Amino acid sequence: MDNLPKISNLTFSVKSGDSKCSIAHGIKASIDLYMQTQIDVFFGPVCDYAAGPLVRQAKFWNIPVITAGSMAMDFSSYRFETYPTLTRVGPVNFSSLFTFFLRLFKSYEWTRFVILYSKSAYSNIVTNMCHLTIEALHYNFMEKRSIYQQRLFKYDPGVDINRMLQEEVTDM
């Protein structure tokens, strides 16, 4: 770090908008910022739903987007063709979570499993976080269906989970 050139007379101007973790509000805030001010880089949004449209548009504006979000599988699957200006700086994304599970399953020689999830769990963190997480695991394992057999069950309030487990899961 000592060898880096010193930059003097550098000014940072920070503008912010509220995506409300919404596709519509996120892209509106992004376009408003882009049209009203000189934007050199977007930091955020963290919410995947708001990040998607912005990162797709940032490709045409040639503006980098740096976020701890964008964890959904699409951000990895279409990284270069759809999201070339995206840099994810978070500790994990849902594709890396799949890699962890794949290594775990290989280590224990597991080939059959059940995914039981609630679509709205942890929505206080990110809207439909469980759904996004499970989607990445499910579709990545689908690509390896010759090796792994999976069953996917969405648990909703009011569902008798004991009955579901007895009727559905024991069939595997």
mmCIF file of C-alpha atoms in Angstrom:
data_model
loop_
_atom_site.group_PDB
_atom_site.id
_atom_site.type_symbol
_atom_site.label_atom_id
_atom_site.label_comp_id
_atom_site.label_asym_id
_atom_site.label_seq_id
_atom_site.Cartn_x
_atom_site.Cartn_y
_atom_site.Cartn_z
ATOM 1 C CA MET A 1 0.000 0.000 0.000
ATOM 2 C CA ASP A 2 2.904 2.370 0.586
ATOM 3 C CA ASN A 3 3.768 2.235 -3.119
ATOM 4 C CA LEU A 4 0.367 3.461 -4.264
ATOM 5 C CA PRO A 5 0.332 6.966 -5.696
ATOM 6 C CA LYS A 6 -1.062 9.654 -3.428
ATOM 7 C CA ILE A 7 -4.111 11.409 -4.790
ATOM 8 C CA SER A 8 -4.606 15.005 -3.808
ATOM 9 C CA ASN A 9 -7.548 17.307 -4.385
ATOM 10 C CA LEU A 10 -9.921 14.356 -4.564
ATOM 11 C CA THR A 11 -13.537 15.048 -3.698
ATOM 12 C CA PHE A 12 -16.238 12.501 -3.011
ATOM 13 C CA SER A 13 -19.851 13.458 -3.443
ATOM 14 C CA VAL A 14 -22.331 10.949 -2.067
ATOM 15 C CA LYS A 15 -25.950 10.832 -3.205
ATOM 16 C CA SER A 16 -28.444 8.287 -1.970
ATOM 17 C CA GLY A 17 -31.820 6.887 -2.840
ATOM 18 C CA ASP A 18 -34.176 4.387 -1.227
ATOM 19 C CA SER A 19 -34.890 1.251 -3.233
ATOM 20 C CA LYS A 20 -37.411 0.011 -0.656
ATOM 21 C CA CYS A 21 -36.240 -3.445 -1.774
ATOM 22 C CA SER A 22 -38.570 -3.017 -4.737
ATOM 23 C CA ILE A 23 -37.953 -3.507 -8.436
ATOM 24 C CA ALA A 24 -39.929 -0.371 -9.320
ATOM 25 C CA HIS A 25 -38.619 1.900 -6.557
ATOM 26 C CA GLY A 26 -35.061 0.666 -7.047
ATOM 27 C CA ILE A 27 -34.841 1.391 -10.757
ATOM 28 C CA LYS A 28 -36.689 4.708 -10.332
ATOM 29 C CA ALA A 29 -34.202 5.855 -7.671
ATOM 30 C CA SER A 30 -31.317 4.721 -9.899
ATOM 31 C CA ILE A 31 -32.607 6.533 -12.983
ATOM 32 C CA ASP A 32 -33.333 9.673 -10.953
ATOM 33 C CA LEU A 33 -29.776 9.694 -9.588
ATOM 34 C CA TYR A 34 -28.322 9.020 -13.026
ATOM 35 C CA MET A 35 -30.327 11.799 -14.681
ATOM 36 C CA GLN A 36 -29.847 14.415 -11.947
ATOM 37 C CA THR A 37 -26.173 13.989 -11.079
ATOM 38 C CA GLN A 38 -22.870 12.708 -12.397
ATOM 39 C CA ILE A 39 -22.650 9.091 -11.237
ATOM 40 C CA ASP A 40 -19.289 7.346 -11.368
ATOM 41 C CA VAL A 41 -20.231 4.292 -9.311
ATOM 42 C CA PHE A 42 -23.274 2.846 -7.547
ATOM 43 C CA PHE A 43 -22.776 1.300 -4.098
ATOM 44 C CA GLY A 44 -25.740 -0.986 -3.555
ATOM 45 C CA PRO A 45 -28.513 -1.723 -3.465
ATOM 46 C CA VAL A 46 -28.138 -4.794 -1.289
ATOM 47 C CA CYS A 47 -31.617 -6.145 -1.967
ATOM 48 C CA ASP A 48 -31.582 -8.484 -4.979
ATOM 49 C CA TYR A 49 -34.960 -7.292 -6.272
ATOM 50 C CA ALA A 50 -33.778 -3.699 -6.472
ATOM 51 C CA ALA A 51 -30.273 -4.615 -7.640
ATOM 52 C CA GLY A 52 -31.370 -6.638 -10.683
ATOM 53 C CA PRO A 53 -32.819 -3.832 -12.815
ATOM 54 C CA LEU A 54 -30.087 -1.383 -11.817
ATOM 55 C CA VAL A 55 -27.272 -3.776 -12.668
ATOM 56 C CA ARG A 56 -28.872 -4.620 -16.018
ATOM 57 C CA GLN A 57 -29.155 -0.906 -16.847
ATOM 58 C CA ALA A 58 -25.671 -0.066 -15.523
ATOM 59 C CA LYS A 59 -24.287 -2.222 -18.331
ATOM 60 C CA PHE A 60 -25.562 0.341 -20.859
ATOM 61 C CA TRP A 61 -24.435 3.298 -18.770
ATOM 62 C CA ASN A 62 -21.033 1.627 -18.289
ATOM 63 C CA ILE A 63 -21.162 2.391 -14.572
ATOM 64 C CA PRO A 64 -19.827 -0.053 -11.987
ATOM 65 C CA VAL A 65 -22.168 -1.355 -9.303
ATOM 66 C CA ILE A 66 -20.559 -2.528 -6.075
ATOM 67 C CA THR A 67 -22.806 -4.334 -3.618
ATOM 68 C CA ALA A 68 -22.822 -6.804 -0.763
ATOM 69 C CA GLY A 69 -26.096 -8.080 -2.226
ATOM 70 C CA SER A 70 -26.902 -9.623 -5.607
ATOM 71 C CA MET A 71 -26.757 -13.067 -4.056
ATOM 72 C CA ALA A 72 -29.334 -14.793 -6.280
ATOM 73 C CA MET A 73 -28.231 -17.438 -8.751
ATOM 74 C CA ASP A 74 -28.873 -15.240 -11.815
ATOM 75 C CA PHE A 75 -26.131 -12.836 -10.790
ATOM 76 C CA SER A 76 -23.615 -15.695 -11.101
ATOM 77 C CA SER A 77 -25.164 -17.542 -14.036
ATOM 78 C CA TYR A 78 -25.288 -14.502 -16.316
ATOM 79 C CA ARG A 79 -22.380 -12.632 -14.771
ATOM 80 C CA PHE A 80 -20.526 -11.543 -17.900
ATOM 81 C CA GLU A 81 -23.262 -11.142 -20.505
ATOM 82 C CA THR A 82 -25.929 -9.481 -18.340
ATOM 83 C CA TYR A 83 -24.075 -8.020 -15.348
ATOM 84 C CA PRO A 84 -20.594 -7.036 -16.585
ATOM 85 C CA THR A 85 -20.267 -3.960 -14.362
ATOM 86 C CA LEU A 86 -21.293 -5.792 -11.167
ATOM 87 C CA THR A 87 -18.842 -6.413 -8.339
ATOM 88 C CA ARG A 88 -20.150 -8.404 -5.381
ATOM 89 C CA VAL A 89 -18.222 -7.814 -2.182
ATOM 90 C CA GLY A 90 -20.310 -9.837 0.250
ATOM 91 C CA PRO A 91 -18.937 -12.847 2.085
ATOM 92 C CA VAL A 92 -21.235 -15.313 0.314
ATOM 93 C CA ASN A 93 -23.653 -15.647 -2.534
ATOM 94 C CA PHE A 94 -26.158 -18.386 -3.131
ATOM 95 C CA SER A 95 -24.004 -20.109 -5.756
ATOM 96 C CA SER A 96 -21.143 -20.443 -3.283
ATOM 97 C CA LEU A 97 -23.644 -21.915 -0.833
ATOM 98 C CA PHE A 98 -24.385 -24.597 -3.433
ATOM 99 C CA THR A 99 -20.656 -25.341 -3.701
ATOM 100 C CA PHE A 100 -20.545 -25.848 0.062
ATOM 101 C CA PHE A 101 -23.487 -28.284 -0.010
ATOM 102 C CA LEU A 102 -22.062 -30.127 -3.004
ATOM 103 C CA ARG A 103 -18.775 -30.698 -1.171
ATOM 104 C CA LEU A 104 -20.648 -31.753 1.970
ATOM 105 C CA PHE A 105 -22.770 -34.260 0.037
ATOM 106 C CA LYS A 106 -19.722 -35.678 -1.741
ATOM 107 C CA SER A 107 -17.835 -35.977 1.529
ATOM 108 C CA TYR A 108 -20.611 -38.012 3.178
ATOM 109 C CA GLU A 109 -21.617 -39.749 -0.075
ATOM 110 C CA TRP A 110 -25.169 -38.442 0.222
ATOM 111 C CA THR A 111 -27.219 -38.640 -2.965
ATOM 112 C CA ARG A 112 -30.813 -38.155 -1.781
ATOM 113 C CA PHE A 113 -32.162 -35.204 0.137
ATOM 114 C CA VAL A 114 -35.245 -33.180 0.890
ATOM 115 C CA ILE A 115 -35.458 -29.410 0.918
ATOM 116 C CA LEU A 116 -38.202 -28.114 3.179
ATOM 117 C CA TYR A 117 -38.531 -24.340 3.228
ATOM 118 C CA SER A 118 -40.799 -21.407 3.865
ATOM 119 C CA LYS A 119 -40.817 -18.871 1.046
ATOM 120 C CA SER A 120 -41.231 -15.912 3.375
ATOM 121 C CA ALA A 121 -38.745 -16.911 6.088
ATOM 122 C CA TYR A 122 -36.114 -14.243 6.783
ATOM 123 C CA SER A 123 -37.982 -11.719 4.640
ATOM 124 C CA ASN A 124 -37.100 -9.185 7.314
ATOM 125 C CA ILE A 125 -33.538 -9.430 5.962
ATOM 126 C CA VAL A 126 -34.251 -9.698 2.232
ATOM 127 C CA THR A 127 -37.694 -10.162 0.679
ATOM 128 C CA ASN A 128 -38.178 -13.875 -0.091
ATOM 129 C CA MET A 129 -34.655 -14.680 1.087
ATOM 130 C CA CYS A 130 -35.455 -18.354 1.675
ATOM 131 C CA HIS A 131 -36.977 -18.633 -1.789
ATOM 132 C CA LEU A 132 -33.876 -17.124 -3.428
ATOM 133 C CA THR A 133 -31.576 -19.387 -1.425
ATOM 134 C CA ILE A 134 -33.504 -22.558 -2.167
ATOM 135 C CA GLU A 135 -33.921 -21.630 -5.830
ATOM 136 C CA ALA A 136 -30.148 -21.537 -6.266
ATOM 137 C CA LEU A 137 -29.659 -24.859 -4.498
ATOM 138 C CA HIS A 138 -32.545 -26.524 -6.336
ATOM 139 C CA TYR A 139 -31.540 -25.479 -9.857
ATOM 140 C CA ASN A 140 -27.850 -26.175 -9.318
ATOM 141 C CA PHE A 141 -28.651 -29.674 -8.054
ATOM 142 C CA MET A 142 -31.075 -30.159 -10.975
ATOM 143 C CA GLU A 143 -28.084 -29.843 -13.288
ATOM 144 C CA LYS A 144 -26.613 -32.854 -11.477
ATOM 145 C CA ARG A 145 -29.816 -34.903 -11.359
ATOM 146 C CA SER A 146 -28.045 -38.015 -12.640
ATOM 147 C CA ILE A 147 -26.202 -38.102 -9.292
ATOM 148 C CA TYR A 148 -28.568 -36.443 -6.824
ATOM 149 C CA GLN A 149 -32.228 -37.074 -6.110
ATOM 150 C CA GLN A 150 -34.004 -34.161 -4.456
ATOM 151 C CA ARG A 151 -37.499 -33.369 -3.314
ATOM 152 C CA LEU A 152 -38.595 -29.792 -2.770
ATOM 153 C CA PHE A 153 -41.386 -28.864 -0.365
ATOM 154 C CA LYS A 154 -42.587 -25.373 0.397
ATOM 155 C CA TYR A 155 -43.882 -25.059 3.930
ATOM 156 C CA ASP A 156 -46.602 -22.469 4.360
ATOM 157 C CA PRO A 157 -48.349 -21.427 7.567
ATOM 158 C CA GLY A 158 -51.303 -23.687 8.229
ATOM 159 C CA VAL A 159 -49.689 -26.755 6.646
ATOM 160 C CA ASP A 160 -49.437 -29.765 8.950
ATOM 161 C CA ILE A 161 -45.689 -30.271 8.798
ATOM 162 C CA ASN A 162 -45.811 -33.640 10.596
ATOM 163 C CA ARG A 163 -48.260 -35.004 8.028
ATOM 164 C CA MET A 164 -46.190 -33.566 5.186
ATOM 165 C CA LEU A 165 -43.043 -35.237 6.484
ATOM 166 C CA GLN A 166 -44.794 -38.577 7.011
ATOM 167 C CA GLU A 167 -46.539 -38.643 3.636
ATOM 168 C CA GLU A 168 -44.015 -37.012 1.349
ATOM 169 C CA VAL A 169 -40.543 -37.352 2.772
ATOM 170 C CA THR A 170 -40.745 -40.999 3.826
ATOM 171 C CA ASP A 171 -41.412 -41.961 0.186
ATOM 172 C CA MET A 172 -37.829 -41.193 -0.807
#
